[in-house]
Coordinates of C-alpha atoms in Angstrom, one line a residue:
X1 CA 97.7 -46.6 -198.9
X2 CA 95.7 -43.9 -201.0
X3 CA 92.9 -45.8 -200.6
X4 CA 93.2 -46.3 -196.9
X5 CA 94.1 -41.9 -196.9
X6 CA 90.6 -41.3 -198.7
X7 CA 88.5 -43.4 -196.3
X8 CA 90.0 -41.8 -193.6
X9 CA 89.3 -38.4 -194.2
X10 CA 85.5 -39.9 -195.9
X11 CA 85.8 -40.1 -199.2
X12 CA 84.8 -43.5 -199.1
X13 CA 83.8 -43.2 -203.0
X14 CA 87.7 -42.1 -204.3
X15 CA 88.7 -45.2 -201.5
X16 CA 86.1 -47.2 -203.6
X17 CA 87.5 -46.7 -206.4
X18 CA 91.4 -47.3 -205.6
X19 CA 90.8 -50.2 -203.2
X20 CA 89.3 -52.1 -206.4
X21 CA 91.9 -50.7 -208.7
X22 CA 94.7 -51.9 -205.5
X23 CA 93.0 -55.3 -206.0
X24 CA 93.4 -55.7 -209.3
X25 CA 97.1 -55.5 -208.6
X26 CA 97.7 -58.1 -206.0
X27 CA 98.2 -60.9 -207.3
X28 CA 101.7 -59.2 -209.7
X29 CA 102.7 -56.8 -206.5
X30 CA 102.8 -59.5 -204.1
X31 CA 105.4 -61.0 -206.0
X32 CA 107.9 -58.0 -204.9
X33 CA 106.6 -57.3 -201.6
X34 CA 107.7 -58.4 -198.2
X35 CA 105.7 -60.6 -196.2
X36 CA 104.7 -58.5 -193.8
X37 CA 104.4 -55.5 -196.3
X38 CA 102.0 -57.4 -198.3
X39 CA 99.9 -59.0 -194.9
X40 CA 99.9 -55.8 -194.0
X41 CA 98.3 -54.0 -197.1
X42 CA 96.5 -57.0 -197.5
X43 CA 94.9 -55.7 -194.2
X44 CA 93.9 -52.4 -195.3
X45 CA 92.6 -53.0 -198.4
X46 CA 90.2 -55.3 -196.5
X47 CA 89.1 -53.0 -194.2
X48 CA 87.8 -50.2 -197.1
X49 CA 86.3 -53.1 -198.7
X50 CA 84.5 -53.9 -195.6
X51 CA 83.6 -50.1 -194.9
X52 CA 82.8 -49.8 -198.4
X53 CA 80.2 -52.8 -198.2
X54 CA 79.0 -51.9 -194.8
X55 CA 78.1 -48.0 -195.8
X56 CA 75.9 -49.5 -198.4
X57 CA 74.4 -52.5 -196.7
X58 CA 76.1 -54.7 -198.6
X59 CA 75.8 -57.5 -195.9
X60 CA 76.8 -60.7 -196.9
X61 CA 80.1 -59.2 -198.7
X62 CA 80.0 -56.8 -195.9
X63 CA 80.7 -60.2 -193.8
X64 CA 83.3 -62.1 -196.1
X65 CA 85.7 -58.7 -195.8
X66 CA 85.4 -58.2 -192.2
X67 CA 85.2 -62.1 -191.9
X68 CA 88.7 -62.4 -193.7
X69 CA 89.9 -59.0 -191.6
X70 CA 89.9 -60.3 -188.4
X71 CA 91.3 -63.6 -189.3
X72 CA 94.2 -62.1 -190.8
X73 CA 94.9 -59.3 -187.9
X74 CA 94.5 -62.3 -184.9
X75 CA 97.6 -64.2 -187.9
X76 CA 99.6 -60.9 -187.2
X77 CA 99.1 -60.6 -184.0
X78 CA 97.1 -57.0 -184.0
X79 CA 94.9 -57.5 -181.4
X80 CA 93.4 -53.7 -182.6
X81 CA 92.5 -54.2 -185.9
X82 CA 91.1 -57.6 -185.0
X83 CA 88.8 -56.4 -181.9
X84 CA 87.1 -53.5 -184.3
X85 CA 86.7 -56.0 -186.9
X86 CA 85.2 -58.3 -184.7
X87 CA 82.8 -55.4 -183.7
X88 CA 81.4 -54.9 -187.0
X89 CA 81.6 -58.3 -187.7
X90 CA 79.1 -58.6 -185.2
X91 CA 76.5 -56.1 -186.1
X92 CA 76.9 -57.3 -190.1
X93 CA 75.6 -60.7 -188.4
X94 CA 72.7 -59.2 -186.4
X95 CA 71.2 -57.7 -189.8
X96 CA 72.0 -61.0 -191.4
X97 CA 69.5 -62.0 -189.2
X98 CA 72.3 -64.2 -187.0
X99 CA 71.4 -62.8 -183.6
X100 CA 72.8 -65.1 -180.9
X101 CA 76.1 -65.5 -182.9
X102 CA 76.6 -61.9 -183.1
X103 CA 75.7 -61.1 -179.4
X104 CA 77.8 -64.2 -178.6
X105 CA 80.7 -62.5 -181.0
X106 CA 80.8 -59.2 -179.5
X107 CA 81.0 -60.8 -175.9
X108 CA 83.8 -62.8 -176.5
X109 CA 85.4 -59.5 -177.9
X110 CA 84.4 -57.8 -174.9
X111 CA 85.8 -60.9 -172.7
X112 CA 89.2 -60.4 -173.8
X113 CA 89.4 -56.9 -174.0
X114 CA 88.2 -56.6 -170.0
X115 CA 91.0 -59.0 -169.8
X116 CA 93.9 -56.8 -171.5
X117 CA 92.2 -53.3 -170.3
X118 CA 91.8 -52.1 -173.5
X119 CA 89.3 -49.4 -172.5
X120 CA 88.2 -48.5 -176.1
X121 CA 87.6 -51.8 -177.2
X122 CA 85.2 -52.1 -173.8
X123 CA 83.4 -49.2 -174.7
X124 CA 82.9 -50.0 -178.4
X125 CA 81.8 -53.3 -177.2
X126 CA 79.5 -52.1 -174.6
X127 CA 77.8 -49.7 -177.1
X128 CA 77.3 -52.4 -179.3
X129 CA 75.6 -54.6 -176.7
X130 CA 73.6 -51.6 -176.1
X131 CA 72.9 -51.0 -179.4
X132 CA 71.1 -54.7 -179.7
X133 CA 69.0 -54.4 -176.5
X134 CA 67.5 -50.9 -178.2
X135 CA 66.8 -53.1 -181.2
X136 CA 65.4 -55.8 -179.2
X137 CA 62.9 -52.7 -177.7
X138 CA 64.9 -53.8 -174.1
X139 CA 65.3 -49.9 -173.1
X140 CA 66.5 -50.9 -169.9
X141 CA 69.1 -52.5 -170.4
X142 CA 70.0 -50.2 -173.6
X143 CA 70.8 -47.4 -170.7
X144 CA 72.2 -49.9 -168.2
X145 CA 75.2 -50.6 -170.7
X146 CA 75.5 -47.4 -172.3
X147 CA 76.0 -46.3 -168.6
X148 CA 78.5 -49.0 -168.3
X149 CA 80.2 -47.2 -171.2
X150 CA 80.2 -43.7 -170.5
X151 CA 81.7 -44.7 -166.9
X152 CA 85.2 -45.2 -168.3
X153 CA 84.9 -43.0 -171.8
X154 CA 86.8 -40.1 -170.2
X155 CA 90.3 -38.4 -171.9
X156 CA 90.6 -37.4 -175.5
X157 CA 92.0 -40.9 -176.6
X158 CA 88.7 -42.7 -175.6
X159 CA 86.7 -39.3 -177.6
X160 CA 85.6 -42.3 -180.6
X161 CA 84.1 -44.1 -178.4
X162 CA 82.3 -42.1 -176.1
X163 CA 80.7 -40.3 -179.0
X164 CA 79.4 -43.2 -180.5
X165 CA 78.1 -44.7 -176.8
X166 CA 76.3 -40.9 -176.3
X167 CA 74.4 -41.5 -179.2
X168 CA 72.7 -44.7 -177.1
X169 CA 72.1 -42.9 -174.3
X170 CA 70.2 -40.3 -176.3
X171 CA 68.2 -42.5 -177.5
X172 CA 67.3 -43.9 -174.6
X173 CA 66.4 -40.6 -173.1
X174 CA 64.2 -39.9 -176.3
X175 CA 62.5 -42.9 -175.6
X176 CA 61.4 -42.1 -171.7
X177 CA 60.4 -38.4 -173.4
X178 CA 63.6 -36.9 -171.7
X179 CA 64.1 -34.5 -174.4
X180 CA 66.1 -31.9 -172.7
X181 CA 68.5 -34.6 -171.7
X182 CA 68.5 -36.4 -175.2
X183 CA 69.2 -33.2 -177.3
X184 CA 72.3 -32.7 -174.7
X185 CA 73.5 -36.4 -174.9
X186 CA 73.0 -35.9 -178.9
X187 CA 74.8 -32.4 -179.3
X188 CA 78.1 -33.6 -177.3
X189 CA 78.0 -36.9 -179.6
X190 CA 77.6 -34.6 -182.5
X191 CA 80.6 -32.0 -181.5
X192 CA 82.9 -35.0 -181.2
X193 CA 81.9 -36.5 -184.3
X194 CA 82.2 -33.2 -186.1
X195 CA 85.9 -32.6 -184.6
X196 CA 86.4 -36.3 -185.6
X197 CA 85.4 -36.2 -189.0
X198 CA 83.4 -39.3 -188.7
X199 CA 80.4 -38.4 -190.8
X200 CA 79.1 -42.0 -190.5
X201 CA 78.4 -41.6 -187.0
X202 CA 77.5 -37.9 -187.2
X203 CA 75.0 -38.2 -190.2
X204 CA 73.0 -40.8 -187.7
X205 CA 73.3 -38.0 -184.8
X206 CA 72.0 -35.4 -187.3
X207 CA 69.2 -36.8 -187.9
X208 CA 68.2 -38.0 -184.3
X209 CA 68.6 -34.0 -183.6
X210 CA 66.3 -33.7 -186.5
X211 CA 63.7 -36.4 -185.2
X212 CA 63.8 -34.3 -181.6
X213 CA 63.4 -30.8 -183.0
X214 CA 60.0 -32.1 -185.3
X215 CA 58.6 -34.1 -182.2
X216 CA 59.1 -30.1 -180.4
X217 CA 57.6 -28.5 -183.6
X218 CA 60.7 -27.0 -185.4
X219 CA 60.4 -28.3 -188.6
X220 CA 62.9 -25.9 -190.4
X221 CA 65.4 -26.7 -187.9
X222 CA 64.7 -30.6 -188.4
X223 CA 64.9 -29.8 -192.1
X224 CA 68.4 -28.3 -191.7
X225 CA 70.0 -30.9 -189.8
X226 CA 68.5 -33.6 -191.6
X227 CA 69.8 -32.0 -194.9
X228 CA 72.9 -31.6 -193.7
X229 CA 72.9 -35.5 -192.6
X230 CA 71.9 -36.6 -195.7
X231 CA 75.0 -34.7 -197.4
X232 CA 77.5 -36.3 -195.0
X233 CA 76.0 -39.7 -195.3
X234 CA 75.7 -39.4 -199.0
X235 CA 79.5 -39.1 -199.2
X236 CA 80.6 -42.1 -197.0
X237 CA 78.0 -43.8 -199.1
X238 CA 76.1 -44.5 -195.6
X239 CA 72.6 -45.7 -197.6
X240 CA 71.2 -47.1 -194.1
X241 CA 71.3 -43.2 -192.3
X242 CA 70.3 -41.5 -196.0
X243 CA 67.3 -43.7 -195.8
X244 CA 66.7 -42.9 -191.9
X245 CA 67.3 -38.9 -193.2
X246 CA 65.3 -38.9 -195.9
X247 CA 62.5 -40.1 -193.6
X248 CA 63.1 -37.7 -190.9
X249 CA 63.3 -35.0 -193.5
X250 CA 60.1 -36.4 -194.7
X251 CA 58.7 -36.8 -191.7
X252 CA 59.5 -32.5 -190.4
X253 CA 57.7 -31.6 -194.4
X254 CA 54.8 -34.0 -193.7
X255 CA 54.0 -32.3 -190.2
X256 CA 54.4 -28.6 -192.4
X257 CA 51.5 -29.9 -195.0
X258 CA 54.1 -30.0 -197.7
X259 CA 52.6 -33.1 -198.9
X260 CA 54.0 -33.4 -202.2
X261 CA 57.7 -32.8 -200.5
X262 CA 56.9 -35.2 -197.7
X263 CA 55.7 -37.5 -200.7
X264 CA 59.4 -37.1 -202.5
X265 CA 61.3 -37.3 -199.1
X266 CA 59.4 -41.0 -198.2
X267 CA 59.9 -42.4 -201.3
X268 CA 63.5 -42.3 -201.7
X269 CA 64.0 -43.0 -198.4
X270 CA 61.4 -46.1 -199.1
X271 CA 63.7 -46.8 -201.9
X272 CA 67.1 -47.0 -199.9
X273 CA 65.5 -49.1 -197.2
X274 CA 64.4 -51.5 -200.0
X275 CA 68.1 -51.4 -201.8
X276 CA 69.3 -52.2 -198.3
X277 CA 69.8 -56.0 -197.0
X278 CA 68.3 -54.5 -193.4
X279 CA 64.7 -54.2 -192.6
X280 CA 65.4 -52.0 -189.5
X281 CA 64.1 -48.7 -191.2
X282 CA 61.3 -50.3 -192.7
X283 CA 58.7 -50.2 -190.5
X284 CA 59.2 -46.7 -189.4
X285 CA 59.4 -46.0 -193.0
X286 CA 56.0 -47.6 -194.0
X287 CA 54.2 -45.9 -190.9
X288 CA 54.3 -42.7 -192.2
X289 CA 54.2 -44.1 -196.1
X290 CA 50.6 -44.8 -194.8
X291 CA 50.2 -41.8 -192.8
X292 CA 50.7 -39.8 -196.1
X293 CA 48.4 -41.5 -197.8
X294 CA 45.4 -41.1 -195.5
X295 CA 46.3 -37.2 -195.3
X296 CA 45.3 -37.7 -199.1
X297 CA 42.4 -39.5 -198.2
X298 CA 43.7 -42.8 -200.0
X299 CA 42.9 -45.6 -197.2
X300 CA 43.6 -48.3 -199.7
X301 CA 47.1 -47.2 -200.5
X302 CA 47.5 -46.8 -197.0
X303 CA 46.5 -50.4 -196.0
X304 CA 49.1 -51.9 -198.6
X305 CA 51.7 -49.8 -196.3
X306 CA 50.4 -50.9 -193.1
X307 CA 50.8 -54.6 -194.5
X308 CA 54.2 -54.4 -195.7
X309 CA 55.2 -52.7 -192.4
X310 CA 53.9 -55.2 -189.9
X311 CA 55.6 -57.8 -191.9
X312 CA 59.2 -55.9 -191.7
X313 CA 58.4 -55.4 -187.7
X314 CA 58.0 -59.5 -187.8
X315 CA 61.4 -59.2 -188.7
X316 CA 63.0 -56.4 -186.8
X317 CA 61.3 -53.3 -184.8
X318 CA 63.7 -51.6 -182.9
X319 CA 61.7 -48.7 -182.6
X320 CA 58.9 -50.5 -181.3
X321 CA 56.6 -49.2 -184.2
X322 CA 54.0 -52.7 -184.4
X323 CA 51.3 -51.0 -182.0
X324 CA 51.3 -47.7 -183.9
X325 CA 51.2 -49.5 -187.5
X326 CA 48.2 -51.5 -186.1
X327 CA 46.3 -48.2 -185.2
X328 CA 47.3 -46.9 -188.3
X329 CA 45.7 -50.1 -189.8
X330 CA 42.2 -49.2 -188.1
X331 CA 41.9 -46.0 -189.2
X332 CA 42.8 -46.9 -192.7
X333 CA 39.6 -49.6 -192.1
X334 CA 37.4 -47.1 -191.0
X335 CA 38.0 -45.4 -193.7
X336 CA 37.0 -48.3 -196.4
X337 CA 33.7 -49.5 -194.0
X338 CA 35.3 -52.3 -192.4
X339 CA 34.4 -51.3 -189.1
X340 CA 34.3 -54.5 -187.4
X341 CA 38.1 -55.2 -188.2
X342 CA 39.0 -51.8 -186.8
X343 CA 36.9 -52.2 -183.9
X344 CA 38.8 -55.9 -183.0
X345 CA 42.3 -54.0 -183.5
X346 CA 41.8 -51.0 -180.9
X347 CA 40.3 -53.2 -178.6
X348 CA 43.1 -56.0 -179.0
X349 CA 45.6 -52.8 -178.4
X350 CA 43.6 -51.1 -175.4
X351 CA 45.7 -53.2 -172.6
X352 CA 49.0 -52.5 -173.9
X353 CA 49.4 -49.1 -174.7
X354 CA 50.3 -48.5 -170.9
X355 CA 53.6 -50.1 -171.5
X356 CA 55.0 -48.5 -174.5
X357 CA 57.6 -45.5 -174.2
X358 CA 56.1 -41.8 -174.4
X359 CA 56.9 -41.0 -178.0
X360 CA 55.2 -44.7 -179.2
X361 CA 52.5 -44.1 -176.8
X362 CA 51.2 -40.8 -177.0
X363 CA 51.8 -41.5 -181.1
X364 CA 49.6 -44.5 -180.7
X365 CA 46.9 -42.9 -178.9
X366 CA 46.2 -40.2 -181.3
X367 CA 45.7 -43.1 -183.9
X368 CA 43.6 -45.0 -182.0
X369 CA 41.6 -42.0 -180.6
X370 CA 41.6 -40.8 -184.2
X371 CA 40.2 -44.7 -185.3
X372 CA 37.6 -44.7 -182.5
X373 CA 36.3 -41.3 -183.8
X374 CA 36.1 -42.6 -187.5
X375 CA 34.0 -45.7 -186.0
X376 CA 31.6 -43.6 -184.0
X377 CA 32.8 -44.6 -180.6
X378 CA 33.8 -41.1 -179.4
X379 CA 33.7 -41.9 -175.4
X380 CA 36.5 -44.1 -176.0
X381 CA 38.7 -41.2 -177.8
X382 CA 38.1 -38.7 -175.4
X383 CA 39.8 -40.5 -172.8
X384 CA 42.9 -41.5 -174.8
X385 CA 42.9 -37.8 -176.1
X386 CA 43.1 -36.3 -172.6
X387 CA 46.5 -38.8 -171.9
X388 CA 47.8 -37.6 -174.8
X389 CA 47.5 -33.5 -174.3
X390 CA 48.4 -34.0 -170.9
X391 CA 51.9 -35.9 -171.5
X392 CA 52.8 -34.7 -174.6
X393 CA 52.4 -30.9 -172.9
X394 CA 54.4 -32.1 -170.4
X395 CA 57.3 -33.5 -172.4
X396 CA 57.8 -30.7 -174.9
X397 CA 55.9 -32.6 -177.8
X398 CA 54.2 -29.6 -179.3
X399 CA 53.3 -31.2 -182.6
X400 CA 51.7 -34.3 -180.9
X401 CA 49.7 -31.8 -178.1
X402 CA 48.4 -30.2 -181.1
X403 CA 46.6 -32.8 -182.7
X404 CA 45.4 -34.2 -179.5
X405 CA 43.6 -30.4 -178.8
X406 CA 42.5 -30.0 -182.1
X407 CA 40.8 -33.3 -182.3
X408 CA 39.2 -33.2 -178.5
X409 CA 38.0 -29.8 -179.8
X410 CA 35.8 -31.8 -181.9
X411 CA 34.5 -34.5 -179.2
X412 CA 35.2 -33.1 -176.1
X413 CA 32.2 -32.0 -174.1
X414 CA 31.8 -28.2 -175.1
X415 CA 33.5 -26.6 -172.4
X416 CA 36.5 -28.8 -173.0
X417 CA 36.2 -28.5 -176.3
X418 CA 36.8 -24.8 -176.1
X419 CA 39.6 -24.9 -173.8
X420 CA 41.2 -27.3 -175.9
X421 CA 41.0 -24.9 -178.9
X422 CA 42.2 -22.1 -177.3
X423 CA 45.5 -23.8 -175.8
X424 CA 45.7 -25.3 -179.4
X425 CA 45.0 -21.7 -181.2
X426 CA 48.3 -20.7 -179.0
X427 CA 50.3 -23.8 -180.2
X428 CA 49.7 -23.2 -183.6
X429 CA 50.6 -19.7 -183.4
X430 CA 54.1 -21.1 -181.7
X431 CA 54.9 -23.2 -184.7
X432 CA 53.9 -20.7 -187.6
X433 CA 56.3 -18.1 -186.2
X434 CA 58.9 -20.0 -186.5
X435 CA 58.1 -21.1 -190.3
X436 CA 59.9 -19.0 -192.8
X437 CA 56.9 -18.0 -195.8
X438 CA 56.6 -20.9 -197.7
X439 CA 56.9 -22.9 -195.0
X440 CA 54.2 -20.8 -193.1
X441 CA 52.5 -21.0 -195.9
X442 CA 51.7 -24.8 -196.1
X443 CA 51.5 -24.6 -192.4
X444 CA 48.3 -22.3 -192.1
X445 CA 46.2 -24.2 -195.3
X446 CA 46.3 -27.6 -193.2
X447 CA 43.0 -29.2 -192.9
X448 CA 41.3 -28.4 -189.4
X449 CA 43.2 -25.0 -188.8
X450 CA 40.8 -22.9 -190.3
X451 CA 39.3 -22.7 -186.9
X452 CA 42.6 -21.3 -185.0
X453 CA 43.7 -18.7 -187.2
X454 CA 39.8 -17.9 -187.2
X455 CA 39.7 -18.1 -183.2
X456 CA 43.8 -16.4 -183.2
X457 CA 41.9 -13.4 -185.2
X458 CA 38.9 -12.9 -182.8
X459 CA 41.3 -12.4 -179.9
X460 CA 43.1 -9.8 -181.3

C-alpha cells in the first residue's frame, strides 16, 4: 500500500524500492492474508512493477508485469484495472517490435469498452490508436482519432484522458506547421497534467512546448521548459522523455552556438536512448548528433551518425526523420570529396520532398540546398531556398527562415541576395533580444553573422 501511495503522488523511486521490499514478503504474508486481500495486493504490487519497468524502458519485464496484471484483474473481475493494463500492455508490444498484436490488443480493448460505455477506457484507447498512426508517419489518421477522442473527453472525470489525447492532437498540428494551434492544444494538456500530478505525461508536453518555442526562435524559453521536463521525468524515472529532453534542450543550445552545451545535452540524451529497449528517439537523436558535428567541421564523425541513424529509422521513424538524415548524409559527403554519392542522394530525394510535413520539409530543404551549394550546383539551392524562406516565414519558424536568408544571401542573384540579408539582419536582431548575456553572447559569434550585426550597425 506504501508503495502503491508513492507511485501515486511520483515518487516512483521510494515505490521502487518498497514494491521490491513488498515482494520479498509474499510468499510468508500470504500465509495470513485473505484471498481477496492478497489478489488484491498482489494487483498493486504488479502495477508499480510494471510502471517501474515501463518508466525505464524496461520492455520485456515491462511486459511480464503488465502481462500477469491484466490476467489477474479480468480473474477478479475488475474490468478497470484490466482495460488500462491492457493499454500499456499494448504499447510495451509495439516497442517490442510486435506491431499487429499490439494494434490488434488495444482494439479488442477498445471493442469492449464501446460495448460497456466506458468513456475513459474509449478515449485512452483512441489516443493509443492515435498514438501508433503518428509512429507509423500516418498524420491523417493520427488527427482523425485523436478527434474521435476529444469528441467525448468532456467533465472533470474524463480530465486523464483528454490530456493525454491533447497531446496527439498537438502533435499533429506541429506537424502541418499549425503552431498557434499546437502550442494551445499543448498548454491545456500541460495545465491538466500539472493539476493532475502526472509528470509522466507532463514531462513529454514540456518538452513538445520546448521543441515549438526553438522552431519560433526562443531558445531560453525552450531551455526552461525542457529543464523543467527533464526534472519531472527524472523523478518518475521516465528515461524515454529524459532522453527526448535532453535532446530538445540540446537541440534550443545547439541553435544558440553553445556548442560545447549542445555537445553535453546530445550525448546523454544519446546515452538514454541507447540504455532504452526503444529505437523511437534514435534517429532524431543521431540527426542532430551529426548536425553538431559538421558545425565542427568533422564530416567523418558526422557520417558515422548519419549511418547509425538511418538504421534506427529502418526500425522505427515516427517523426519521419529518414529524408532529413539522407541530406544530412550529402552534405557530410561533400564535405569528404565524395561528390558523386551526394549528388545521387539529392537527386534520389528531389521528388519527395513535396510530401513531407512543414517542419521535415522545410528542415530537409535547407540540408539539401546547403548539400547542393557544397557540390557546386547553386541553381539547384536557390530554388529550394526560396520554398523554404517563404514557408517557414509564413509558419512562425524564425530559426529555420533565418538560415534559409542567410544562405540565399550567399547564392541568390545580388538583388535577392541583399533583400534576403536585410530581412535576415531583422531576424537576428529578434532572437538576440530575447537572449539573456551569455546566451547573447554565443548567439552573436556564430559563423556567418558577422555580416548582420555588421549590416544591423550601418542602419543605425
Amino acid at each position: 500500500r506504501a508503495a502503491v501511495g508513492m507511485w501515486e503522488r511520483s515518487l516512483l523511486g521510494e515505490a521502487s524500492k518498497l514494491a521490491a521490499r513488498a515482494a520479498g514478503l509474499e510468499p510468508h504474508a500470504s500465509a495470513g492474508l485473505a484471498a481477496d486481500d492478497q489478489a488484491r495486493l498482489r494487483r498493486d504490487l504488479l502495477r508499480v512493477r510494471a510502471a517501474v519497468a515501463y518508466n525505464k524502458g524496461q520492455w520485456p519485464e515491462a511486459r511480464e508485469s503488465l502481462t500477469a496484471l491484466r490476467d489477474a484483474a479480468l480473474t477478479a473481475e475488475d474490468p478497470g484495472v484490466a482495460a488500462r493494463a491492457g493499454l500499456e500492455l499494448g504499447t510495451v508490444m509495439r516497442r517490442l517490435g510486435e506491431r499487429g498484436l499490439a494494434e490488434g490488443l488495444v482494439r479488442d480493448v477498445l471493442g469492449h469498452a464501446r460495448a460497456n460505455n466506458d468513456r475513459v477506457t474509449i478515449i485512452g484507447a483512441l489516443n493509443r490508436l492515435a498514438t501508433f498512426a503518428w509512429e507509423d508517419g500516418d498524420v491523417d489518421a493520427c488527427e482523425r482519432l485523436a478527434s474521435q477522442g476529444l469528441l467525448s473527453a468532456t467533465g472533470p472525470a474524463l480530465e486523464p484522458a483528454r490530456a493525454e489525447i491533447l497531446v496527439s492532437q498537438g502533435a499533429v498540428y506541429a506537424s502541418r506547421g499549425e503552431l498557434a494551434q499546437a502550442t494551445a492544444s499543448l498548454t491545456e494538456a500541460g495545465t491538466l497534467l500539472r493539476r493532475l500530478r502526472n509528470k509522466v505525461s507532463g514531462a513529454v508536453v514540456l518538452g513538445n512546448l520546448a521543441e515549438l518555442l526553438t522552431w519560433q526562435g526562443d531558445f531560453a524559453g525552450a531551455i526552461d521548459k525542457s529543464t523543467e521536463g527533464i526534472a519531472q521525468a527524472s523523478d518518475v524515472l521516465y528515461r524515454n522523455a529524459e532522453s527526448f529532453l535532453h535532446r530538445v534542450r540540446g537541440v534550443a543550445w545547439l541553435e544558440v552556438g553553445d556548442l560545447t552545451k549542445a555537445a553535453d545535452e546530445l550525448t546523454r540524451s544519446l546515452e538514454l536512448c541507447e540504455a532504452s529497449e526503444s529505437n523511437a528517439d534514435a534517429a532524431p537523436t543521431r540527426y542532430f548528433c551529426a548536425r553538431l558535428c559538421l558545425r565542427r567541421g568533422q564530416p567523418e564523425p558526422a557520417l558515422d551518425h548519419l549511418k547509425a541513424g538511418l538504421r534506427s529509422a529502418r526500425t522505427v521513424d515516427p517523426e519521419l526523420y529518414t529524408p532529413a538524415l539522407r541530406a544530412t548524409m550529402a552534405r557530410a559527403l561533400a564535405g569528404t570529396d565524395n561528390i558523386t554519392r551526394a549528388e545521387g542522394i539529392l537527386t534520389d530525394l528531389d521528388g519527395s520532398v513535396g510530401a513531407l510535413p512543414l517542419p521535415r520539409r522545410t528542415q530537409v530543404q535547407l540540408n539539401m540546398a546547403a548539400a547542393w551549394v557544397a557540390v557546386g550546383h547553386i541553381d539547384e539551392a536557390v530554388p529550394l531556398l526560396r520554398d523554404a524562406a517563404r514557408v517557414a516565414r509564413t509558419r512562425g519558424f524564425r530559426v529555420r527562415a533565418l538560415k534559409a536568408l542567410l544562405l540565399l544571401a550567399e547564392v541568390a542573384p545580388v538583388q535577392e541576395a541583399e533583400a534576403a540579408r536585410r530581412e535576415a539582419a531583422g531576424i537576428a536582431r529578434d532572437l538576440l533580444e530575447g537572449l539573456p548575456g551569455a546566451m547573447a553572447g554565443s548567439f552573436r559569434r556564430q559563423p556567418g553573422f558577422a555580416r548582420l550585426w555588421l549590416m544591423m550597425d550601418e542602419q543605425r
